[in-house]
Amino acid sequence: MPAFHVLATPLDLEQLRACVLDPRAGGYASFEGWVRDHHAGRAVDGLDYEAYTMLAEREGERIVAEAKARFDVVDACCAHRVGTLAVGDLAVWVGVSAAHRGAAFDACRYIIDEVKQRVPIWKREHYREGDADWLHPMAENA
């Protein structure tokens, strides 16, 4: 399984977590990003994610490789949804295994922060008032 993938189907947490399980690892950290019901003081009913998939996966793979080298982790994986998501849906997942918890936490944070900054995935929020806005880069505490 690739270290980073863009999926149009719901994320399978059991399958994703299995990608980073390893007997050399003593620690595991993960991050789950869900669609929330508000942004910048506005009620959100849902959102759409779009990606330039080939470029997104290439840049995502680069980010995961950087984290593995920088933080001395055993393995790492990240998956991001595209398509229409409802409030509460899982939009992005990061998992990292390492010999020690500190490296796992640090690498996990690095991956999600870099994905939000560098990967060409765009978010269109649908507001309760009926309008919608495209947001990118996705670094605005999403």
PDB file of C-alpha atoms in Angstrom:
ATOM      1  CA  MET A   1       0.000   0.000   0.000  1.00  0.00           C
ATOM      2  CA  PRO A   2       1.352   3.465  -0.803  1.00  0.00           C
ATOM      3  CA  ALA A   3       2.403   5.707   2.062  1.00  0.00           C
ATOM      4  CA  PHE A   4      -0.048   8.412   0.926  1.00  0.00           C
ATOM      5  CA  HIS A   5      -3.267   7.992  -0.952  1.00  0.00           C
ATOM      6  CA  VAL A   6      -6.272   9.998  -2.022  1.00  0.00           C
ATOM      7  CA  LEU A   7      -9.528   8.067  -1.793  1.00  0.00           C
ATOM      8  CA  ALA A   8     -13.082   8.719  -2.959  1.00  0.00           C
ATOM      9  CA  THR A   9     -14.412   6.070  -0.558  1.00  0.00           C
ATOM     10  CA  PRO A  10     -14.652   6.133   3.251  1.00  0.00           C
ATOM     11  CA  LEU A  11     -11.344   5.521   4.997  1.00  0.00           C
ATOM     12  CA  ASP A  12     -10.937   2.037   6.486  1.00  0.00           C
ATOM     13  CA  LEU A  13      -9.183   2.679   9.795  1.00  0.00           C
ATOM     14  CA  GLU A  14      -8.391  -0.972  10.461  1.00  0.00           C
ATOM     15  CA  GLN A  15      -6.728  -1.372   7.077  1.00  0.00           C
ATOM     16  CA  LEU A  16      -4.831   1.914   7.423  1.00  0.00           C
ATOM     17  CA  ARG A  17      -3.612   1.120  10.933  1.00  0.00           C
ATOM     18  CA  ALA A  18      -2.405  -2.294   9.755  1.00  0.00           C
ATOM     19  CA  CYS A  19      -0.071  -0.488   7.328  1.00  0.00           C
ATOM     20  CA  VAL A  20       2.043   0.861  10.176  1.00  0.00           C
ATOM     21  CA  LEU A  21       1.957  -2.040  12.643  1.00  0.00           C
ATOM     22  CA  ASP A  22       5.403  -3.525  13.094  1.00  0.00           C
ATOM     23  CA  PRO A  23       7.021  -5.576  15.892  1.00  0.00           C
ATOM     24  CA  ARG A  24       9.926  -3.094  15.985  1.00  0.00           C
ATOM     25  CA  ALA A  25       7.542  -0.337  17.055  1.00  0.00           C
ATOM     26  CA  GLY A  26       6.927   0.449  20.690  1.00  0.00           C
ATOM     27  CA  GLY A  27       4.750   3.472  20.001  1.00  0.00           C
ATOM     28  CA  TYR A  28       1.992   4.489  17.658  1.00  0.00           C
ATOM     29  CA  ALA A  29       0.396   7.894  17.091  1.00  0.00           C
ATOM     30  CA  SER A  30      -2.458   8.807  14.810  1.00  0.00           C
ATOM     31  CA  PHE A  31      -4.475  11.820  13.798  1.00  0.00           C
ATOM     32  CA  GLU A  32      -8.032  11.828  12.501  1.00  0.00           C
ATOM     33  CA  GLY A  33      -9.481  14.942  10.898  1.00  0.00           C
ATOM     34  CA  TRP A  34     -13.281  15.100  10.732  1.00  0.00           C
ATOM     35  CA  VAL A  35     -15.665  17.491   9.018  1.00  0.00           C
ATOM     36  CA  ARG A  36     -16.816  19.944  11.682  1.00  0.00           C
ATOM     37  CA  ASP A  37     -20.048  21.924  11.809  1.00  0.00           C
ATOM     38  CA  HIS A  38     -18.491  25.398  11.861  1.00  0.00           C
ATOM     39  CA  HIS A  39     -15.689  27.528  10.458  1.00  0.00           C
ATOM     40  CA  ALA A  40     -14.788  31.165  11.116  1.00  0.00           C
ATOM     41  CA  GLY A  41     -18.038  31.773  12.983  1.00  0.00           C
ATOM     42  CA  ARG A  42     -20.248  30.230  10.298  1.00  0.00           C
ATOM     43  CA  ALA A  43     -22.353  27.068  10.466  1.00  0.00           C
ATOM     44  CA  VAL A  44     -21.125  24.394   8.032  1.00  0.00           C
ATOM     45  CA  ASP A  45     -23.448  21.683   6.667  1.00  0.00           C
ATOM     46  CA  GLY A  46     -20.769  19.710   4.786  1.00  0.00           C
ATOM     47  CA  LEU A  47     -17.987  20.091   2.281  1.00  0.00           C
ATOM     48  CA  ASP A  48     -16.416  18.869  -0.912  1.00  0.00           C
ATOM     49  CA  TYR A  49     -12.758  17.968  -1.339  1.00  0.00           C
ATOM     50  CA  GLU A  50     -11.116  18.015  -4.749  1.00  0.00           C
ATOM     51  CA  ALA A  51      -7.548  17.061  -5.555  1.00  0.00           C
ATOM     52  CA  TYR A  52      -5.085  16.953  -8.371  1.00  0.00           C
ATOM     53  CA  THR A  53      -4.695  13.290  -7.465  1.00  0.00           C
ATOM     54  CA  MET A  54      -1.473  12.356  -9.235  1.00  0.00           C
ATOM     55  CA  LEU A  55       0.365  15.412  -7.914  1.00  0.00           C
ATOM     56  CA  ALA A  56      -1.262  15.103  -4.468  1.00  0.00           C
ATOM     57  CA  GLU A  57      -0.123  11.506  -4.092  1.00  0.00           C
ATOM     58  CA  ARG A  58       3.382  12.311  -5.288  1.00  0.00           C
ATOM     59  CA  GLU A  59       3.737  15.233  -2.858  1.00  0.00           C
ATOM     60  CA  GLY A  60       2.120  13.226  -0.045  1.00  0.00           C
ATOM     61  CA  GLU A  61       4.595  10.379  -0.594  1.00  0.00           C
ATOM     62  CA  ARG A  62       7.426  12.924  -0.410  1.00  0.00           C
ATOM     63  CA  ILE A  63       6.099  14.298   2.904  1.00  0.00           C
ATOM     64  CA  VAL A  64       5.805  10.839   4.461  1.00  0.00           C
ATOM     65  CA  ALA A  65       9.332   9.967   3.302  1.00  0.00           C
ATOM     66  CA  GLU A  66      10.641  13.199   4.848  1.00  0.00           C
ATOM     67  CA  ALA A  67       8.954  12.366   8.160  1.00  0.00           C
ATOM     68  CA  LYS A  68      10.371   8.842   8.168  1.00  0.00           C
ATOM     69  CA  ALA A  69      13.897  10.143   7.621  1.00  0.00           C
ATOM     70  CA  ARG A  70      13.636  13.133   9.944  1.00  0.00           C
ATOM     71  CA  PHE A  71      12.000  11.465  12.947  1.00  0.00           C
ATOM     72  CA  ASP A  72      13.439   7.947  12.799  1.00  0.00           C
ATOM     73  CA  VAL A  73      10.082   6.204  12.614  1.00  0.00           C
ATOM     74  CA  VAL A  74       9.399   2.590  11.681  1.00  0.00           C
ATOM     75  CA  ASP A  75       6.550   3.387   9.296  1.00  0.00           C
ATOM     76  CA  ALA A  76       4.025   6.072   8.415  1.00  0.00           C
ATOM     77  CA  CYS A  77       0.946   6.375   6.268  1.00  0.00           C
ATOM     78  CA  CYS A  78      -1.570   9.072   5.377  1.00  0.00           C
ATOM     79  CA  ALA A  79      -4.892   8.991   3.531  1.00  0.00           C
ATOM     80  CA  HIS A  80      -7.160  11.851   2.469  1.00  0.00           C
ATOM     81  CA  ARG A  81     -10.730  11.729   1.198  1.00  0.00           C
ATOM     82  CA  VAL A  82     -12.090  13.520  -1.828  1.00  0.00           C
ATOM     83  CA  GLY A  83     -15.714  14.014  -2.791  1.00  0.00           C
ATOM     84  CA  THR A  84     -18.710  15.189  -0.781  1.00  0.00           C
ATOM     85  CA  LEU A  85     -18.450  14.684   2.988  1.00  0.00           C
ATOM     86  CA  ALA A  86     -21.004  15.330   5.720  1.00  0.00           C
ATOM     87  CA  VAL A  87     -20.392  16.801   9.154  1.00  0.00           C
ATOM     88  CA  GLY A  88     -18.698  14.115  11.245  1.00  0.00           C
ATOM     89  CA  ASP A  89     -17.171  12.232   8.293  1.00  0.00           C
ATOM     90  CA  LEU A  90     -13.497  11.295   8.482  1.00  0.00           C
ATOM     91  CA  ALA A  91     -11.595  13.437   5.979  1.00  0.00           C
ATOM     92  CA  VAL A  92      -7.933  12.688   6.692  1.00  0.00           C
ATOM     93  CA  TRP A  93      -5.954  10.118   8.669  1.00  0.00           C
ATOM     94  CA  VAL A  94      -2.275   9.925   9.606  1.00  0.00           C
ATOM     95  CA  GLY A  95      -0.643   7.002  11.398  1.00  0.00           C
ATOM     96  CA  VAL A  96       2.958   6.613  12.529  1.00  0.00           C
ATOM     97  CA  SER A  97       4.765   3.808  14.320  1.00  0.00           C
ATOM     98  CA  ALA A  98       8.160   4.241  15.945  1.00  0.00           C
ATOM     99  CA  ALA A  99      10.411   2.650  18.528  1.00  0.00           C
ATOM    100  CA  HIS A 100       9.431   5.437  20.956  1.00  0.00           C
ATOM    101  CA  ARG A 101       6.307   7.574  21.342  1.00  0.00           C
ATOM    102  CA  GLY A 102       8.051  10.935  20.960  1.00  0.00           C
ATOM    103  CA  ALA A 103       9.149  10.229  17.409  1.00  0.00           C
ATOM    104  CA  ALA A 104       5.683   8.901  16.536  1.00  0.00           C
ATOM    105  CA  PHE A 105       3.956  12.037  17.852  1.00  0.00           C
ATOM    106  CA  ASP A 106       6.448  14.388  16.193  1.00  0.00           C
ATOM    107  CA  ALA A 107       6.242  12.651  12.814  1.00  0.00           C
ATOM    108  CA  CYS A 108       2.450  12.514  12.938  1.00  0.00           C
ATOM    109  CA  ARG A 109       2.238  16.270  13.571  1.00  0.00           C
ATOM    110  CA  TYR A 110       4.787  16.969  10.843  1.00  0.00           C
ATOM    111  CA  ILE A 111       2.870  14.916   8.272  1.00  0.00           C
ATOM    112  CA  ILE A 112      -0.530  16.511   8.861  1.00  0.00           C
ATOM    113  CA  ASP A 113       0.917  20.030   8.977  1.00  0.00           C
ATOM    114  CA  GLU A 114       2.868  19.533   5.741  1.00  0.00           C
ATOM    115  CA  VAL A 115      -0.078  17.858   3.974  1.00  0.00           C
ATOM    116  CA  LYS A 116      -2.261  20.873   4.819  1.00  0.00           C
ATOM    117  CA  GLN A 117       0.404  23.249   3.462  1.00  0.00           C
ATOM    118  CA  ARG A 118       1.747  21.461   0.386  1.00  0.00           C
ATOM    119  CA  VAL A 119      -0.659  18.894  -1.036  1.00  0.00           C
ATOM    120  CA  PRO A 120      -3.010  20.137  -3.795  1.00  0.00           C
ATOM    121  CA  ILE A 121      -6.308  19.284  -2.135  1.00  0.00           C
ATOM    122  CA  TRP A 122      -8.995  21.947  -2.058  1.00  0.00           C
ATOM    123  CA  LYS A 123     -11.927  22.212   0.324  1.00  0.00           C
ATOM    124  CA  ARG A 124     -15.279  23.795  -0.514  1.00  0.00           C
ATOM    125  CA  GLU A 125     -17.380  24.421   2.562  1.00  0.00           C
ATOM    126  CA  HIS A 126     -21.173  24.532   2.291  1.00  0.00           C
ATOM    127  CA  TYR A 127     -22.665  26.987   4.758  1.00  0.00           C
ATOM    128  CA  ARG A 128     -26.048  26.758   6.401  1.00  0.00           C
ATOM    129  CA  GLU A 129     -27.046  30.084   4.795  1.00  0.00           C
ATOM    130  CA  GLY A 130     -26.838  28.367   1.398  1.00  0.00           C
ATOM    131  CA  ASP A 131     -23.580  29.717   0.000  1.00  0.00           C
ATOM    132  CA  ALA A 132     -20.192  27.995  -0.261  1.00  0.00           C
ATOM    133  CA  ASP A 133     -16.495  28.949  -0.343  1.00  0.00           C
ATOM    134  CA  TRP A 134     -13.331  27.257  -1.627  1.00  0.00           C
ATOM    135  CA  LEU A 135     -10.519  27.229   0.916  1.00  0.00           C
ATOM    136  CA  HIS A 136      -6.819  26.655   0.185  1.00  0.00           C
ATOM    137  CA  PRO A 137      -4.200  26.452   1.400  1.00  0.00           C
ATOM    138  CA  MET A 138      -5.854  24.253   3.968  1.00  0.00           C
ATOM    139  CA  ALA A 139      -3.634  25.500   6.770  1.00  0.00           C
ATOM    140  CA  GLU A 140      -6.233  27.681   8.446  1.00  0.00           C
ATOM    141  CA  ASN A 141      -6.546  25.338  11.442  1.00  0.00           C
ATOM    142  CA  ALA A 142      -8.606  22.899   9.389  1.00  0.00           C
TER     143      ALA A 142
END
